[in-house]
Short mmCIF file of C-alpha atoms and ligand atoms in Angstrom, two decimals:
data_model
loop_
_atom_site.label_atom_id
_atom_site.label_comp_id
_atom_site.label_asym_id
_atom_site.label_seq_id
_atom_site.Cartn_x
_atom_site.Cartn_y
_atom_site.Cartn_z
CA MET A 754 99.90 -2.22 -66.70
CA LEU A 755 101.71 -5.24 -67.99
CA GLN A 756 99.41 -7.71 -69.61
CA GLU A 757 98.83 -10.32 -66.96
CA LYS A 758 98.92 -13.84 -68.27
CA ILE A 759 100.00 -17.25 -67.17
CA ASP A 760 103.74 -17.36 -66.73
CA LYS A 761 105.03 -20.47 -68.39
CA ALA A 762 108.07 -22.10 -69.83
CA PRO A 763 109.58 -20.57 -72.94
CA SER A 764 107.50 -21.12 -76.03
CA PRO A 765 109.11 -22.18 -79.31
CA PRO A 766 110.60 -19.36 -81.36
CA LYS A 767 108.04 -17.59 -83.50
CA VAL A 768 108.45 -15.83 -86.80
CA ARG A 769 107.97 -12.11 -86.26
CA SER A 770 106.41 -9.90 -88.88
CA SER A 771 108.22 -6.80 -87.67
CA SER A 772 111.00 -5.92 -85.30
CA PRO A 773 110.07 -5.03 -81.71
CA ALA A 774 111.41 -1.55 -82.28
CA ASN A 775 109.02 -1.01 -85.17
CA ALA A 776 106.09 -2.67 -83.46
CA GLY A 777 106.73 -0.57 -80.37
CA LYS A 778 106.21 2.59 -82.33
CA ASP A 779 102.54 1.70 -82.53
CA TRP A 780 101.99 2.39 -78.86
CA ALA A 781 100.42 5.80 -79.49
CA SER A 782 97.44 4.12 -81.12
CA TYR A 783 96.57 2.57 -77.74
CA VAL A 784 96.30 5.95 -76.04
CA VAL A 785 92.86 7.45 -75.45
CA PRO A 786 91.75 10.73 -73.86
CA GLN A 787 91.34 10.30 -70.12
CA CYS A 788 88.07 12.28 -70.25
CA TRP A 789 88.52 13.19 -66.61
CA TYR A 790 85.27 15.16 -66.68
CA SER A 791 83.37 11.94 -67.43
CA PHE A 792 84.27 10.39 -64.06
CA ALA A 793 81.10 10.45 -61.96
CA GLU A 794 80.86 11.70 -58.39
CA GLU A 795 80.70 8.06 -57.32
CA ASP A 796 83.99 7.33 -59.16
CA HIS A 797 85.73 10.11 -57.26
CA ALA A 798 84.19 8.85 -54.01
CA VAL A 799 85.56 5.36 -54.73
CA TRP A 800 89.04 6.83 -55.32
CA ASP A 801 88.83 8.72 -52.03
CA LEU A 802 87.73 5.59 -50.19
CA LEU A 803 90.52 3.48 -51.73
CA PHE A 804 93.14 6.16 -51.13
CA ALA A 805 92.26 6.71 -47.47
CA ARG A 806 92.03 3.00 -46.78
CA GLN A 807 95.34 2.17 -48.48
CA VAL A 808 97.33 5.01 -46.94
CA GLU A 809 96.17 3.93 -43.50
CA LEU A 810 96.91 0.27 -44.26
CA LEU A 811 100.40 0.96 -45.59
CA GLY A 812 101.52 3.38 -42.94
CA THR A 813 105.30 3.17 -43.19
CA ARG A 814 105.31 -0.39 -44.58
CA VAL A 815 106.34 0.91 -47.99
CA VAL A 816 109.70 2.28 -49.12
CA SER A 817 109.96 5.94 -48.19
CA PRO A 818 110.29 7.33 -51.77
CA PHE A 819 106.80 5.97 -52.41
CA LEU A 820 105.40 8.17 -49.64
CA ASP A 821 107.50 11.09 -50.90
CA GLY A 822 105.97 10.58 -54.34
CA ILE A 823 102.43 10.63 -52.95
CA ASP A 824 103.18 14.04 -51.44
CA LEU A 825 105.11 15.43 -54.42
CA LEU A 826 102.38 14.49 -56.86
CA ARG A 827 99.62 15.66 -54.52
CA LEU A 828 97.83 12.37 -54.84
CA SER A 829 96.02 13.03 -51.58
CA HIS A 830 94.03 15.71 -53.39
CA PRO A 831 90.42 14.42 -53.39
CA GLY A 832 89.11 12.59 -56.43
CA VAL A 833 90.59 10.67 -59.35
CA PRO A 834 93.74 12.51 -60.49
CA ASP A 835 93.74 13.91 -63.98
CA VAL A 836 96.67 12.88 -66.11
CA GLU A 837 97.49 16.43 -67.18
CA GLY A 838 97.76 17.56 -63.57
CA LEU A 839 100.01 14.62 -62.75
CA ASN A 840 102.19 15.24 -65.78
CA ALA A 841 102.57 18.93 -64.91
CA ILE A 842 104.51 17.81 -61.83
CA LEU A 843 106.00 14.51 -62.97
CA THR A 844 107.40 15.42 -66.38
CA PRO A 845 109.57 18.36 -65.30
CA ARG A 846 110.90 16.20 -62.48
CA THR A 847 111.88 12.91 -64.15
CA GLY A 848 110.79 13.19 -67.79
CA TRP A 849 107.99 10.66 -67.30
CA ARG A 850 104.38 11.19 -68.29
CA THR A 851 101.19 9.25 -67.90
CA VAL A 852 98.75 8.50 -70.71
CA ALA A 853 95.28 7.01 -70.50
CA VAL A 854 94.49 3.61 -72.00
CA PRO A 855 91.18 1.74 -72.00
CA GLY A 856 92.61 -1.49 -70.54
CA LEU A 857 95.55 -3.85 -70.67
CA VAL A 858 97.98 -3.26 -73.49
CA PRO A 859 100.10 -5.99 -75.12
CA ASP A 860 103.47 -6.58 -73.48
CA GLN A 861 105.43 -5.24 -76.44
CA ILE A 862 103.43 -2.03 -76.46
CA PHE A 863 103.77 -1.69 -72.70
CA PHE A 864 107.54 -2.07 -72.76
CA ALA A 865 107.80 0.33 -75.72
CA MET A 866 105.94 2.91 -73.64
CA LEU A 867 108.24 2.41 -70.66
CA ALA A 868 111.29 2.77 -72.88
CA GLU A 869 110.01 6.24 -73.81
CA ARG A 870 109.15 7.22 -70.23
CA VAL A 871 105.43 6.83 -70.78
CA PHE A 872 103.26 5.03 -68.22
CA PRO A 873 99.78 3.87 -69.27
CA VAL A 874 97.00 4.29 -66.73
CA GLY A 875 93.50 2.91 -67.04
CA ASN A 876 90.80 5.43 -67.88
CA PHE A 877 88.39 3.72 -65.49
CA ILE A 878 88.08 2.92 -61.81
CA ARG A 879 86.59 -0.09 -60.09
CA THR A 880 83.12 0.09 -58.56
CA ARG A 881 82.35 0.15 -54.87
CA GLU A 882 81.23 -3.47 -55.20
CA GLN A 883 84.63 -4.48 -56.61
CA LEU A 884 86.91 -2.77 -54.11
CA ASP A 885 89.11 -5.81 -53.63
CA TYR A 886 88.67 -7.74 -56.85
CA LEU A 887 89.86 -6.51 -60.19
CA GLU A 888 89.76 -8.24 -63.53
CA ALA A 889 92.15 -5.66 -64.97
CA PRO A 890 94.28 -2.97 -63.33
CA ASP A 891 92.31 0.26 -62.97
CA CYS A 892 93.48 3.82 -62.43
CA PHE A 893 93.81 3.29 -58.69
CA HIS A 894 96.32 0.50 -59.17
CA ASP A 895 98.13 2.41 -61.91
CA MET A 896 98.18 5.87 -60.38
CA PHE A 897 98.44 5.07 -56.69
CA GLY A 898 100.63 1.99 -57.12
CA HIS A 899 103.02 3.00 -59.88
CA ILE A 900 103.23 6.73 -60.36
CA PRO A 901 104.66 7.80 -56.96
CA MET A 902 107.89 5.87 -57.58
CA LEU A 903 108.26 7.46 -61.02
CA ALA A 904 108.97 10.73 -59.21
CA HIS A 905 112.16 9.10 -57.86
CA HIS A 906 114.92 9.84 -60.36
CA ASP A 907 116.87 6.59 -60.16
CA TYR A 908 113.79 4.38 -59.97
CA ALA A 909 112.32 6.23 -62.93
CA GLU A 910 115.48 5.53 -64.91
CA MET A 911 115.37 1.89 -63.87
CA THR A 912 111.80 1.62 -65.14
CA ARG A 913 112.80 3.13 -68.49
CA HIS A 914 115.60 0.56 -68.70
CA VAL A 915 113.12 -2.24 -67.96
CA GLY A 916 111.21 -1.07 -71.03
CA GLU A 917 114.32 -1.44 -73.19
CA LEU A 918 115.07 -4.84 -71.67
CA GLY A 919 111.49 -5.89 -72.34
CA LEU A 920 111.72 -5.02 -76.02
CA ALA A 921 115.03 -6.85 -76.30
CA ALA A 922 113.65 -9.92 -74.53
CA ILE A 923 110.59 -10.05 -76.77
CA GLY A 924 112.84 -9.56 -79.80
CA GLY A 925 114.83 -12.59 -78.65
CA ASP A 926 111.67 -14.65 -78.09
CA GLN A 927 112.31 -14.53 -74.34
CA GLY A 928 109.55 -12.12 -73.34
CA TYR A 929 108.79 -14.26 -70.29
CA LYS A 930 112.12 -13.14 -68.79
CA ALA A 931 111.18 -9.47 -69.02
CA ALA A 932 107.77 -10.23 -67.51
CA ARG A 933 109.40 -12.05 -64.60
CA LEU A 934 111.92 -9.27 -63.98
CA TYR A 935 109.14 -6.68 -64.03
CA TRP A 936 106.91 -8.79 -61.82
CA HIS A 937 109.50 -9.50 -59.12
CA SER A 938 110.65 -5.88 -58.89
CA VAL A 939 108.21 -3.25 -60.15
CA GLU A 940 105.00 -5.13 -59.24
CA PHE A 941 105.69 -7.48 -56.34
CA GLY A 942 109.17 -6.67 -55.08
CA LEU A 943 110.06 -6.23 -51.42
CA ALA A 944 113.09 -4.30 -50.19
CA ARG A 945 114.84 -3.68 -46.92
CA GLU A 946 115.09 -0.13 -45.68
CA LYS A 947 117.02 0.50 -42.49
CA ASP A 948 116.74 -3.21 -41.61
CA GLU A 949 112.98 -3.22 -41.98
CA LEU A 950 111.16 -5.19 -44.65
CA LYS A 951 109.19 -2.83 -46.89
CA ILE A 952 106.90 -2.98 -49.87
CA LEU A 953 108.45 -1.89 -53.14
CA GLY A 954 106.14 -3.20 -55.84
CA ALA A 955 103.05 -1.38 -57.09
CA GLY A 956 100.95 -4.54 -57.04
CA LEU A 957 101.54 -4.80 -53.30
CA ALA A 958 101.38 -1.08 -52.51
CA SER A 959 97.94 -0.85 -54.11
CA SER A 960 96.53 -4.12 -52.74
CA PHE A 961 94.43 -4.16 -49.61
CA GLY A 962 94.82 -7.89 -49.11
CA GLU A 963 98.35 -8.63 -50.27
CA ALA A 964 100.23 -5.69 -48.75
CA HIS A 965 100.32 -7.09 -45.22
CA PHE A 966 100.33 -10.68 -46.48
CA SER A 967 103.57 -10.13 -48.39
CA LEU A 968 105.32 -8.76 -45.32
CA GLU A 969 103.85 -10.91 -42.58
CA SER A 970 102.59 -14.26 -43.83
CA ASP A 971 104.48 -17.33 -42.66
CA ALA A 972 103.12 -19.28 -45.60
CA VAL A 973 105.29 -17.72 -48.30
CA GLU A 974 108.92 -17.88 -49.33
CA ARG A 975 111.02 -14.72 -49.22
CA LEU A 976 114.20 -15.11 -51.22
CA PRO A 977 117.02 -12.63 -51.80
CA PHE A 978 116.49 -10.57 -54.95
CA SER A 979 118.91 -10.86 -57.81
CA VAL A 980 118.20 -10.25 -61.45
CA GLU A 981 119.23 -13.82 -62.23
CA ARG A 982 116.76 -15.19 -59.68
CA ALA A 983 114.02 -12.85 -60.93
CA LEU A 984 114.53 -14.01 -64.51
CA ASN A 985 114.25 -17.63 -63.43
CA THR A 986 111.38 -17.41 -60.95
CA PRO A 987 107.82 -17.96 -62.25
CA TYR A 988 104.96 -15.95 -60.75
CA LYS A 989 101.24 -16.20 -60.16
CA HIS A 990 99.11 -13.74 -62.04
CA ASP A 991 95.78 -14.65 -60.47
CA ALA A 992 96.51 -15.24 -56.77
CA PHE A 993 98.72 -14.00 -53.96
CA GLN A 994 102.35 -14.78 -54.74
CA PRO A 995 103.80 -17.96 -53.21
CA ARG A 996 107.22 -16.27 -53.03
CA TYR A 997 108.59 -12.76 -52.95
CA LEU A 998 112.06 -11.58 -53.85
CA VAL A 999 113.56 -9.30 -51.22
CA SER A 1000 116.18 -6.77 -52.20
CA GLU A 1001 118.73 -5.64 -49.65
CA SER A 1002 117.69 -2.08 -50.51
CA LEU A 1003 115.85 -0.05 -53.10
CA GLU A 1004 119.21 1.13 -54.38
CA SER A 1005 120.34 -2.47 -54.82
CA THR A 1006 117.34 -3.28 -57.01
CA ILE A 1007 117.93 -0.17 -59.08
CA GLY A 1008 121.65 -0.84 -59.44
CA GLN A 1009 121.21 -4.48 -60.41
CA VAL A 1010 118.51 -3.81 -62.98
CA LEU A 1011 120.39 -0.89 -64.53
CA ALA A 1012 123.50 -3.06 -64.81
CA LEU A 1013 121.59 -5.74 -66.71
CA THR A 1014 122.27 -5.48 -70.43
CA PRO A 1015 119.94 -6.95 -73.04
CA GLU A 1016 122.69 -9.39 -74.02
CA ARG A 1017 123.08 -10.67 -70.47
CA LEU A 1018 119.31 -10.92 -70.00
CA LEU A 1019 119.10 -13.16 -73.06
CA ALA A 1020 122.02 -15.26 -71.84
CA LEU A 1021 120.93 -15.80 -68.22
FE1 FE2 B 2409 100.86 -2.71 -62.32
#
């Protein structure tokens, strides 16, 4: 749940009142109880509708570890998942855990969470009237889109590393680079798998409209993924992407991101 904002050219250096490392320690204050019992029957019905619709839409158009994660985490169990149930499976497997938050968290807080293997998920779900339009990521985007891949050991480690890179980038007044890297891999990345183009990013995996669009539209650019290109490619936060970065494989994305040091990120 990266704060979605207009991606723009670097802003002038700002004076910081505290180091990113210190500011990141405040992330726990953004966590709220999920209050799973307060989800209404209608909320669970909306989850079930979204889940069934998205699984059918995706089919095998998503990288296979995503589908493995759905099974491992038993996300097909009816109703909104409770974070404790998810964590009971996820944490022993990869060390990650989910926590509930009431909405978007600031980028620095978000990256600090990732760096500690914590993924924030919204404590709310869209209404039936808003199935395809969201003002802020809800628990369907967060849990269905993001959490399955966090059951994959190497991808989970890559995501933790992105958190560290994010804190370093913000500390160097280059937070936009971390946002772009995250956006073009974790949210809207594509990857080849056995010569087929597949969805990698959570923003695509959880989107009814953009999932097929990203793979099939003739109106977009698809460029080879590299961390250097990701760091230098702006994105749209409020519309379908005009371009997608395509990795030659999931393993290639993971390897490239893990090899990126904070120093190199700041220099590229
Ligand atoms: Fe997301």
